[in-house]
Tab-separated table of C-alpha atoms and ligand atoms in Angstrom:
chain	number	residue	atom	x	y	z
A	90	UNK	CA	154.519	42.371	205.936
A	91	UNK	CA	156.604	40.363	203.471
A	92	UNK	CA	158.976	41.859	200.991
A	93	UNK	CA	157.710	41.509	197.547
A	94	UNK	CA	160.423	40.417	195.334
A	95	UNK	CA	160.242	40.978	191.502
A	96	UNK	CA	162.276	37.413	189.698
A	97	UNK	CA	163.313	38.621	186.514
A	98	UNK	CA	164.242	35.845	184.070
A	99	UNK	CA	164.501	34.898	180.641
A	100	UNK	CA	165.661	37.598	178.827
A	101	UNK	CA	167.490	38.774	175.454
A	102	UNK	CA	170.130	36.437	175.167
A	103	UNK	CA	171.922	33.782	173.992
A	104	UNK	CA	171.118	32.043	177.888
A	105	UNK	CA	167.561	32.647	178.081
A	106	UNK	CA	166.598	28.696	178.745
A	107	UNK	CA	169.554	28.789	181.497
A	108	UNK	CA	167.814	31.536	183.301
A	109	UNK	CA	164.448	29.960	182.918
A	110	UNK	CA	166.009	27.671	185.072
A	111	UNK	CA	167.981	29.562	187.666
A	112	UNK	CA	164.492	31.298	187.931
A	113	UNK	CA	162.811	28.080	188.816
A	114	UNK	CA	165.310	27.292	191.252
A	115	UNK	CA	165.382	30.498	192.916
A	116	UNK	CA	161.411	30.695	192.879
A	117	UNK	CA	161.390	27.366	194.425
A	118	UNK	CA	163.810	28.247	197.303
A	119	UNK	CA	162.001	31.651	197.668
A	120	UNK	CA	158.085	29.614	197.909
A	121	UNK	CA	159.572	26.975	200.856
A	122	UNK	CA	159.747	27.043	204.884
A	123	UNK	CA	161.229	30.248	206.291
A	124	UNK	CA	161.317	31.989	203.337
A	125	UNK	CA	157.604	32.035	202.444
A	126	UNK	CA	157.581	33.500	205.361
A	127	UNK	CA	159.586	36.391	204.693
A	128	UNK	CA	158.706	36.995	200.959
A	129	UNK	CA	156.587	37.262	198.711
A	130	UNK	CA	157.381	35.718	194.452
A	131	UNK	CA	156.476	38.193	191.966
A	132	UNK	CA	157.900	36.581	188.535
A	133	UNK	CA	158.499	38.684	185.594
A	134	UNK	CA	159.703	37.574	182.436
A	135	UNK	CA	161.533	38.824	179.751
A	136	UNK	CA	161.104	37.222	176.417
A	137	UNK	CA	163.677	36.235	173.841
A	138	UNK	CA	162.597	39.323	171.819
A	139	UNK	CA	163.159	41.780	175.042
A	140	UNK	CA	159.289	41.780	175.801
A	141	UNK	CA	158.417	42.262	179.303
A	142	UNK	CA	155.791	39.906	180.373
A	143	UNK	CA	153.790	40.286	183.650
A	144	UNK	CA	153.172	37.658	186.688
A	145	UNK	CA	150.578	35.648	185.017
A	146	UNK	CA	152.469	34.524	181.918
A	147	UNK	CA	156.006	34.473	184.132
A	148	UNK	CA	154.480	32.278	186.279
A	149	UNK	CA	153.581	29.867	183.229
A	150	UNK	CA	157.037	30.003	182.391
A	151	UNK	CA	158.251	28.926	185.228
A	152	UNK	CA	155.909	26.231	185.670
A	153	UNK	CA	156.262	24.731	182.047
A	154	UNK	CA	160.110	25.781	181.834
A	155	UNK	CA	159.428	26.899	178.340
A	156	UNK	CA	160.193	29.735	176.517
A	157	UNK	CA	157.322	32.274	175.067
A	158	UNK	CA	157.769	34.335	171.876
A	159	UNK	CA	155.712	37.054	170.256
A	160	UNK	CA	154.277	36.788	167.168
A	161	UNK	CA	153.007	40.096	166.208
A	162	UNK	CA	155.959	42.780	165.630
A	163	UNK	CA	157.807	44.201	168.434
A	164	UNK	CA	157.768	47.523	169.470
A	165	UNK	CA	160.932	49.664	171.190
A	166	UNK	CA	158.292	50.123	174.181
A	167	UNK	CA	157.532	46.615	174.303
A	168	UNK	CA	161.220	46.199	175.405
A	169	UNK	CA	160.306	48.225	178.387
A	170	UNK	CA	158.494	47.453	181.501
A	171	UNK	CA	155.067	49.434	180.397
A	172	UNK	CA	152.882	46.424	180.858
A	173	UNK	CA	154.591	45.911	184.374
A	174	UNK	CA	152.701	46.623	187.946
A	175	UNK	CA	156.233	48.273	189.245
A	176	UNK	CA	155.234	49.423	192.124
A	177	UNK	CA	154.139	46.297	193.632
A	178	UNK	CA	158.180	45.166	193.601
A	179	UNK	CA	160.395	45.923	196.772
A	180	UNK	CA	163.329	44.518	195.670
A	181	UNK	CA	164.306	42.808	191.906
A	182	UNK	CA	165.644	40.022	191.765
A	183	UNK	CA	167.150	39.626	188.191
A	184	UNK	CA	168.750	36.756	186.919
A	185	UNK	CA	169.331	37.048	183.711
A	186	UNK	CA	172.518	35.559	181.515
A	187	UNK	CA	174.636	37.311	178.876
A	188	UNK	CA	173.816	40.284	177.582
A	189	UNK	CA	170.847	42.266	178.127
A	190	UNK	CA	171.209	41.190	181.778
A	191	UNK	CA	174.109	40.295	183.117
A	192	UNK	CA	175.733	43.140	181.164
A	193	UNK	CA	174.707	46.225	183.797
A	194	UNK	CA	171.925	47.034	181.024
A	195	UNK	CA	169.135	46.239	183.324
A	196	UNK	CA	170.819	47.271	186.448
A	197	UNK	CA	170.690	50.818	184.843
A	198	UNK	CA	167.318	50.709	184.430
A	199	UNK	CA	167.054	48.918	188.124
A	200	UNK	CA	169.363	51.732	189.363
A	201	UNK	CA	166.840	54.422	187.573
A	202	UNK	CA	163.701	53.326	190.041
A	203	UNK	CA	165.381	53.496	192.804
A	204	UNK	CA	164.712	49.948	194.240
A	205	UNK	CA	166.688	47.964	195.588
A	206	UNK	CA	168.593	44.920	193.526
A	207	UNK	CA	170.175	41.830	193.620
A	208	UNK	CA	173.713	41.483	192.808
A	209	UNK	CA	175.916	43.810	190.611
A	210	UNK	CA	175.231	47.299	189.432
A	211	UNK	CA	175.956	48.970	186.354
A	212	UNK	CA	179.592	48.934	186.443
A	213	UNK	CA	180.517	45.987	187.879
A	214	UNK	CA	177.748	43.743	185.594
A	215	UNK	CA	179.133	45.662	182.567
A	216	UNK	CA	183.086	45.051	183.616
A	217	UNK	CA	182.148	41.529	184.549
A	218	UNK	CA	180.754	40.953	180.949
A	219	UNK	CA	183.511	41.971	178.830
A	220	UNK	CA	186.071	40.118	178.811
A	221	UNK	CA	188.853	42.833	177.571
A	222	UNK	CA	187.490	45.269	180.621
A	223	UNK	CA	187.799	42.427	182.965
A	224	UNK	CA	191.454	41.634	181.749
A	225	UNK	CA	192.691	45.141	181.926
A	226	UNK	CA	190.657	45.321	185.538
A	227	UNK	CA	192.654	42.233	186.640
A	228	UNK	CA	195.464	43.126	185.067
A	229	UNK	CA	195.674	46.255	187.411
A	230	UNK	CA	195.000	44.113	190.510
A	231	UNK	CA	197.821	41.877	189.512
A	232	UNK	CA	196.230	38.852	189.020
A	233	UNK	CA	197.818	36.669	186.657
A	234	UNK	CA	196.226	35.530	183.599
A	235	UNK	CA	196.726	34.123	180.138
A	236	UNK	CA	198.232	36.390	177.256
A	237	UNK	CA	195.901	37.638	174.859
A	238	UNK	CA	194.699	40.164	172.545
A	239	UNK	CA	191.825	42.073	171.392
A	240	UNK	CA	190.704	41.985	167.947
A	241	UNK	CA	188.488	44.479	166.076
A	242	UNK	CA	185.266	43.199	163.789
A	243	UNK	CA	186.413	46.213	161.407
A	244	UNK	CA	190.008	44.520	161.358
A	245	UNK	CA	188.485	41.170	159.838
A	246	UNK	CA	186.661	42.363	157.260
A	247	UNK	CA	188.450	45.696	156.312
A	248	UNK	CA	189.604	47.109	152.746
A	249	UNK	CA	192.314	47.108	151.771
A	250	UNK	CA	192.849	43.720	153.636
A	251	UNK	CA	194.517	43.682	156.994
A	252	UNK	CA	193.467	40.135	158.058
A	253	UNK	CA	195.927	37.786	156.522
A	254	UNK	CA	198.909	40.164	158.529
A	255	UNK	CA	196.499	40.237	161.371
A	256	UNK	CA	196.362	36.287	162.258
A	257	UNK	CA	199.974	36.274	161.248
A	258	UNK	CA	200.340	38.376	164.199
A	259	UNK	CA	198.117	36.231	166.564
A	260	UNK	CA	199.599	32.915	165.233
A	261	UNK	CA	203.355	34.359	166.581
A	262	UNK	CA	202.100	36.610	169.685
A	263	UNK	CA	199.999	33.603	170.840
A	264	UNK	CA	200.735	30.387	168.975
A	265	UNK	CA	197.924	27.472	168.915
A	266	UNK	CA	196.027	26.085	170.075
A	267	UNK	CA	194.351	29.372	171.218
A	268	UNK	CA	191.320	30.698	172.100
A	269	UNK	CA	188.385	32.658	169.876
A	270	UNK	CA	185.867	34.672	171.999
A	271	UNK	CA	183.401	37.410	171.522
A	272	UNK	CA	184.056	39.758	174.286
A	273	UNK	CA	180.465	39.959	175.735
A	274	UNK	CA	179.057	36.342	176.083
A	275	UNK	CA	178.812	33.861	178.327
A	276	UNK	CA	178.028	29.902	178.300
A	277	UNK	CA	180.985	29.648	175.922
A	278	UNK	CA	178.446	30.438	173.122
A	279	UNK	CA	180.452	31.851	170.101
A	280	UNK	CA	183.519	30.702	171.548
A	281	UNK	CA	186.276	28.309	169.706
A	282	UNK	CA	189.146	26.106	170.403
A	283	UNK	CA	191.816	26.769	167.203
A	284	UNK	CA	194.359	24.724	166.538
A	285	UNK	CA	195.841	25.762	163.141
A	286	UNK	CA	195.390	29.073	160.709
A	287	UNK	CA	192.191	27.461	158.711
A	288	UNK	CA	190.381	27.053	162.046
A	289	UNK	CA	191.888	30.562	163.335
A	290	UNK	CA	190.227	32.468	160.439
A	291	UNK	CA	187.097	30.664	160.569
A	292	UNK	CA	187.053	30.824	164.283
A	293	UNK	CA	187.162	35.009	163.981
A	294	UNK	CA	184.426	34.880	161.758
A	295	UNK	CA	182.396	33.101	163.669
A	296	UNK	CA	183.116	35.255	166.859
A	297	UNK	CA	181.933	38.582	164.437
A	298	UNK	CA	178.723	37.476	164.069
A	299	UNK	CA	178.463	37.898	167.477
A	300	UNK	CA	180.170	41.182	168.701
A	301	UNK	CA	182.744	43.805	167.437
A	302	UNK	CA	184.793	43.206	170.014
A	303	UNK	CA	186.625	39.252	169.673
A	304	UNK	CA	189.372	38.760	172.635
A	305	UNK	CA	192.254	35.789	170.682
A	306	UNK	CA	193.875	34.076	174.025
A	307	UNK	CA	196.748	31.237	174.470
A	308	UNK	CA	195.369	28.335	175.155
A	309	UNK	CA	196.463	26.835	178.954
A	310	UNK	CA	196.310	23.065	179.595
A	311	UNK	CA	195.242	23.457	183.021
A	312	UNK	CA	192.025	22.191	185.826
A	313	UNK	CA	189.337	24.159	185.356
A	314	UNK	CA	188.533	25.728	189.239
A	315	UNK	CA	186.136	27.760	190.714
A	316	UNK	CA	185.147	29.574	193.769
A	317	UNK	CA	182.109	31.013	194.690
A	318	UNK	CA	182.136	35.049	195.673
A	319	UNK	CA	179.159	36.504	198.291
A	320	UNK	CA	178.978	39.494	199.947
A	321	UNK	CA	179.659	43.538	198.823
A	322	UNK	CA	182.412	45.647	200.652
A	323	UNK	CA	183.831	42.372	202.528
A	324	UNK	CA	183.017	39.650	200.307
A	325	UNK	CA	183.463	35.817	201.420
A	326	UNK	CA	184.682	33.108	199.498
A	327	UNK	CA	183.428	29.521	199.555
A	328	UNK	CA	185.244	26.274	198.981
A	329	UNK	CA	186.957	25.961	195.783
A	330	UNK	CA	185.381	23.252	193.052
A	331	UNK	CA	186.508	21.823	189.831
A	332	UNK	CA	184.807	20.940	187.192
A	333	UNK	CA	186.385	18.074	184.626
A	334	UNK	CA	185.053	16.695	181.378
A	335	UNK	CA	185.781	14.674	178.434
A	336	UNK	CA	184.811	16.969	175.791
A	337	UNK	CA	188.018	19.263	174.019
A	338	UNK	CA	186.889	22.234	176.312
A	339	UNK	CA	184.286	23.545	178.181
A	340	UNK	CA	181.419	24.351	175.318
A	341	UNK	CA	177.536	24.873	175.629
A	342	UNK	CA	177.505	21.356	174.684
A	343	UNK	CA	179.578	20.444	177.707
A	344	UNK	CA	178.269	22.479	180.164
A	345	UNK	CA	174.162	22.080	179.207
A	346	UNK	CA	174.074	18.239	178.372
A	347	UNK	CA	173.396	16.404	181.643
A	348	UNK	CA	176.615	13.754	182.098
A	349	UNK	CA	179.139	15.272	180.043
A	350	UNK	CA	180.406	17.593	182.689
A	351	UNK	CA	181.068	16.641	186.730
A	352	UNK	CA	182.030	18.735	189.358
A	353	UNK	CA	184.046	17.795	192.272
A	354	UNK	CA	183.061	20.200	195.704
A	355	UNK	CA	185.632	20.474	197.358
A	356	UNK	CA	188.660	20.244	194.705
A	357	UNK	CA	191.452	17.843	195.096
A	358	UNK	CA	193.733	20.458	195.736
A	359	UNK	CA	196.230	21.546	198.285
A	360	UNK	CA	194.834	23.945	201.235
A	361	UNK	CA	197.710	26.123	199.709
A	362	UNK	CA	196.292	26.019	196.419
A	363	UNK	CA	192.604	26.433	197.679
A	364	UNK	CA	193.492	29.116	199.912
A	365	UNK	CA	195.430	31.372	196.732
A	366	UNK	CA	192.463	31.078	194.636
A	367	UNK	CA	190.295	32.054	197.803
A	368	UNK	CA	192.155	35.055	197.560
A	369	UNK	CA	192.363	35.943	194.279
A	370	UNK	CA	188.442	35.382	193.961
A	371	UNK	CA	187.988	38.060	196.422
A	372	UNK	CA	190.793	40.708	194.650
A	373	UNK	CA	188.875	39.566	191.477
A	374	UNK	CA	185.588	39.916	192.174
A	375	UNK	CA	186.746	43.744	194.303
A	376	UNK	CA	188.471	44.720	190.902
A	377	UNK	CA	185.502	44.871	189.117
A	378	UNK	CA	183.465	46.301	191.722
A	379	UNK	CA	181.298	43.097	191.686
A	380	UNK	CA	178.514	43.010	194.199
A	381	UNK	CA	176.472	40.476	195.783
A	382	UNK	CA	177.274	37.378	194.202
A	383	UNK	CA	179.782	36.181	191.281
A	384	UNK	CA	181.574	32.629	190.175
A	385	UNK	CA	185.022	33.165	189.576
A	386	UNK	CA	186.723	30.921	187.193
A	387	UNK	CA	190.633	29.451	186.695
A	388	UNK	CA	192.876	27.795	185.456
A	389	UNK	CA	195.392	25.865	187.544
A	390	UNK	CA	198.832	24.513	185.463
A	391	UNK	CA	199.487	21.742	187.926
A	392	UNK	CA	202.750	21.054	186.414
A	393	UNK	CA	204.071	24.245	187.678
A	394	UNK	CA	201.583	25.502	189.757
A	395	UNK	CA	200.627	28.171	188.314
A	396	UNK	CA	196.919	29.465	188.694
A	397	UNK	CA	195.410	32.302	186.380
A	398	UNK	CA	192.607	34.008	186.678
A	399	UNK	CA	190.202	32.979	183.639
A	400	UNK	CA	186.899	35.402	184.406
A	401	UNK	CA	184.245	36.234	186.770
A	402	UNK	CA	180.523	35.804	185.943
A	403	UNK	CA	178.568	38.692	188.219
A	404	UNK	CA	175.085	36.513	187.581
A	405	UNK	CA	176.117	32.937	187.316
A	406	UNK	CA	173.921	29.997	186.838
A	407	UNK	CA	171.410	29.504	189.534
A	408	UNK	CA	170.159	26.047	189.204
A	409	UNK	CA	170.035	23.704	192.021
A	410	UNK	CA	172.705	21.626	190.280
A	411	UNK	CA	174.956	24.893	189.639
A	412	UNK	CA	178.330	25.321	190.369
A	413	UNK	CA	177.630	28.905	192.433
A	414	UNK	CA	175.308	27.345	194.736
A	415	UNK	CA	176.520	24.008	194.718
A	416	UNK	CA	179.984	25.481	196.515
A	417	UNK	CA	178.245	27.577	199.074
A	418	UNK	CA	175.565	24.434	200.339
A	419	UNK	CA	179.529	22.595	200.477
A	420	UNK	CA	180.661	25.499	202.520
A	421	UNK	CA	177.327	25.753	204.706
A	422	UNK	CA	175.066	28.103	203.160
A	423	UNK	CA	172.415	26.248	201.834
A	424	UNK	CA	170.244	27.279	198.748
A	425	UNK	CA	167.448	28.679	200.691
A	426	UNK	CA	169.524	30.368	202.598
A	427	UNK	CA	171.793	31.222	199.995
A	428	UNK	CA	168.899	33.390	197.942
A	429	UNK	CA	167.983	35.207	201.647
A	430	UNK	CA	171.525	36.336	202.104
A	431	UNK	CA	171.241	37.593	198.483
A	432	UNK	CA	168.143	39.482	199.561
A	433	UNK	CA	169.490	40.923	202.547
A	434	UNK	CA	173.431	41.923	200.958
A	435	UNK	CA	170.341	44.201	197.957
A	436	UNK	CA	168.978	45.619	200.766
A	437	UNK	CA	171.979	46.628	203.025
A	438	UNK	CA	173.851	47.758	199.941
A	439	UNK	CA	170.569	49.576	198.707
A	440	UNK	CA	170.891	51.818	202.347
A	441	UNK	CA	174.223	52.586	201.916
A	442	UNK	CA	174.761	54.037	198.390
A	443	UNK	CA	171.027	56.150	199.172
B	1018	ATP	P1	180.674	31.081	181.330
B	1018	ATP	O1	179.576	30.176	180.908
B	1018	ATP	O2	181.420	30.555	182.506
B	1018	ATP	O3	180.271	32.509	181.428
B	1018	ATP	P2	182.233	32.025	179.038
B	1018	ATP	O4	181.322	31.938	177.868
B	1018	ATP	O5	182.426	33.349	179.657
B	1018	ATP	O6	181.768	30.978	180.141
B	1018	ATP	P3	185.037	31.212	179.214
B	1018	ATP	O7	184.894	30.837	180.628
B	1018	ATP	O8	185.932	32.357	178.903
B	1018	ATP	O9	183.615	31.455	178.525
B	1018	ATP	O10	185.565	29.964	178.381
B	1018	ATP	C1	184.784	28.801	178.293
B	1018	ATP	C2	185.658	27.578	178.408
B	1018	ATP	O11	186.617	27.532	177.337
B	1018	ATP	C3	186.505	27.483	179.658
B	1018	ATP	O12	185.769	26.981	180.741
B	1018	ATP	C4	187.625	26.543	179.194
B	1018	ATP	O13	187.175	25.185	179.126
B	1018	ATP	C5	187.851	27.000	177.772
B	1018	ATP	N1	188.873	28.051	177.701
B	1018	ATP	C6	188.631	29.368	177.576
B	1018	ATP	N2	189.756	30.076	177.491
B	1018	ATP	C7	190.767	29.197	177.574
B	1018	ATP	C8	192.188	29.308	177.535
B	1018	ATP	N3	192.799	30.479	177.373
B	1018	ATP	N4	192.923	28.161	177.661
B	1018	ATP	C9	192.317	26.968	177.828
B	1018	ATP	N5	190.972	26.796	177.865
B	1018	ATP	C10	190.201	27.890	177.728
B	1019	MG	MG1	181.672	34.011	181.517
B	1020	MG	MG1	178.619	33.542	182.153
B	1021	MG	MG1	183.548	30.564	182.177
């Protein structure tokens, strides 16, 4: 009998269109040759407003590629699987972006059945997503990064006022141009390139609106690398890529807008190089006790060679054009293949923590 896997997609984020289109990807790889074989699609999908929507309208979804809303008022319960034949899933399947997905939110609730999942659990999907966890996790390991420092919402808009002394601070600690970020996004949404104290102050402001939590970093002229993690307690990593672009950095803009970003599988870098960040993907993607998959992300200073560890995604974009499975089809694992390994890493790591 074939496996029944539950594709959860969309979701209550920031990324939902991005996972509308991993999903289509992955459903398409899951529907073809050997896999059909093997397993059986169940979509579900989560709207924009958290409301769980069963196979019928999922499948609509993924065959338009367009997002669903409600229009009556949502309910706390509609945010929760009630209208969902659960017991007709094997294994889930989730690939959601940002929060409310990647975030070890659903993987709690994943964890909670009892069934098996792909990809991270709770604490390595939660670690993964914020970025100040992640640093002090990588900081631990050893793994070199850029300096930066955490910023409270509170400390932004307090009384008396703090903020003037506070960007004094980041303007010495990390000069410009420097880096604005809300610690749990992803997609580079909320997420701003400073250069002077105008654009520092609105840049934190900005960043509130979207978490409590805002991580300031120096800025790095560097390549942008990646390298693709699979695996759980002895994880592999593929060949690295790199991904260049015209555009000031690497914004939604940039990364969404077909032709403003290319990739380059493998990099033009040294086997020295390649092999390092190899390494360090692995330490990384151990550090946070990632499972399953995860795209981890650097920068390389070619002038002096120095590579530092930007972040790891635990649920990276799954489209057939994606960076994650993009490197592993240029390391021999193509994407059919690719989402069957998945499959089989949920299961095996399902047995073992029984
Ligand atoms: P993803 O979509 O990969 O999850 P994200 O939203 O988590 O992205 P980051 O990867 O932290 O965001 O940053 C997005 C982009 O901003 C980077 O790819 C890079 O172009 C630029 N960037 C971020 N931090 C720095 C930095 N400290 N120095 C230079 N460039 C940076
Ligand atoms: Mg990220
Ligand atoms: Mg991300
Ligand atoms: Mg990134």
């Amino acid at each position: 009998t074939k496996l029944r896997v539950g594709l959860l997609f969309g979701g209550c984020s920031g990324e939902h269109e991005v996972s509308i289109s991993s999903a289509r990807a992955i459903a398409k790889a899951l529907t073809t040759d050997e896999n059909a074989n093997r397993y059986e699609l169940l979509p579900v999908y989560i709207q924009k407003d958290g409301v769980w929507k069963d196979r019928k309208i999922a499948q609509q979804v993924l065959e338009s590629g367009k997002p669903l809303f409600s229009n009556d008022e949502v309910q706390p319960s509609d945010r929760l699987p009630q209208t969902i034949n659960l017991s007709e899933i094997d294994l889930w399947f989730p690939i959601l972006h940002g929060p409310n997905g990647e975030d070890g939110t659903i993987q709690g609730l994943l964890t909670l059945m009892q069934v098996p999942f792909v990809g991270s659990g709770v604490l390595g999907s939660a670690m993964g997503m914020d970025k100040i966890a992640m640093k002090m996790a990588f900081s631990q390991a050893g793994l070199p990064q850029v300096k930066y420092k955490l910023v409270m919402r509170s400390q932004i808009y307090s009384n008396p006022c703090i903020f003037p002394k506070l960007c004094d601070q980041l303007e010495v600690e990390l000069g410009y141009p420097c880096f604005v970020k809300p610690a749990n996004l992803g997609s580079s949404v909320g997420i701003s390139k400073v250069r002077n104290r105008q654009e520092l102050e609105t840049a934190l402001d900005n960043a509130a609106s979207y978490d409590r939590r805002i991580i300031v970093e120096a800025g790095v002229m560097a390549r942008e690398l990646e390298c693709a993690v699979l695996g759980t307690d002895q994880p592999k990593a593929s060949v690295v890529g790199e991904i260049t672009f015209k555009s000031d950095f690497y914004d939604y803009e940039t990364k969404y807008t077909e032709g403003k970003a290319d990739l380059f599988i493998p990099a033009k870098v040294s086997n020295e190089i390649a092999n390092q960040i190899q390494e360090m993907a692995v330490q990384a993607f151990l550090a946070v006790d990632a499972a399953g998959l995860g795209r981890v992300d650097f920068f390389y200073v070619e002038q002096t060679g120095e590579i530092l560890i930007n972040e790891i995604n635990t649920l990276p974009g799954f489209t057939s054009t994606s960076m994650y499975p993009q490197l592993w089809a240029a390391s021999g694992v193509s994407f059919d293949e690719l989402v069957h390994q998945l499959i089989q890493f949920a299961l095996e790591r399902h047995s073992e923590t029984k």
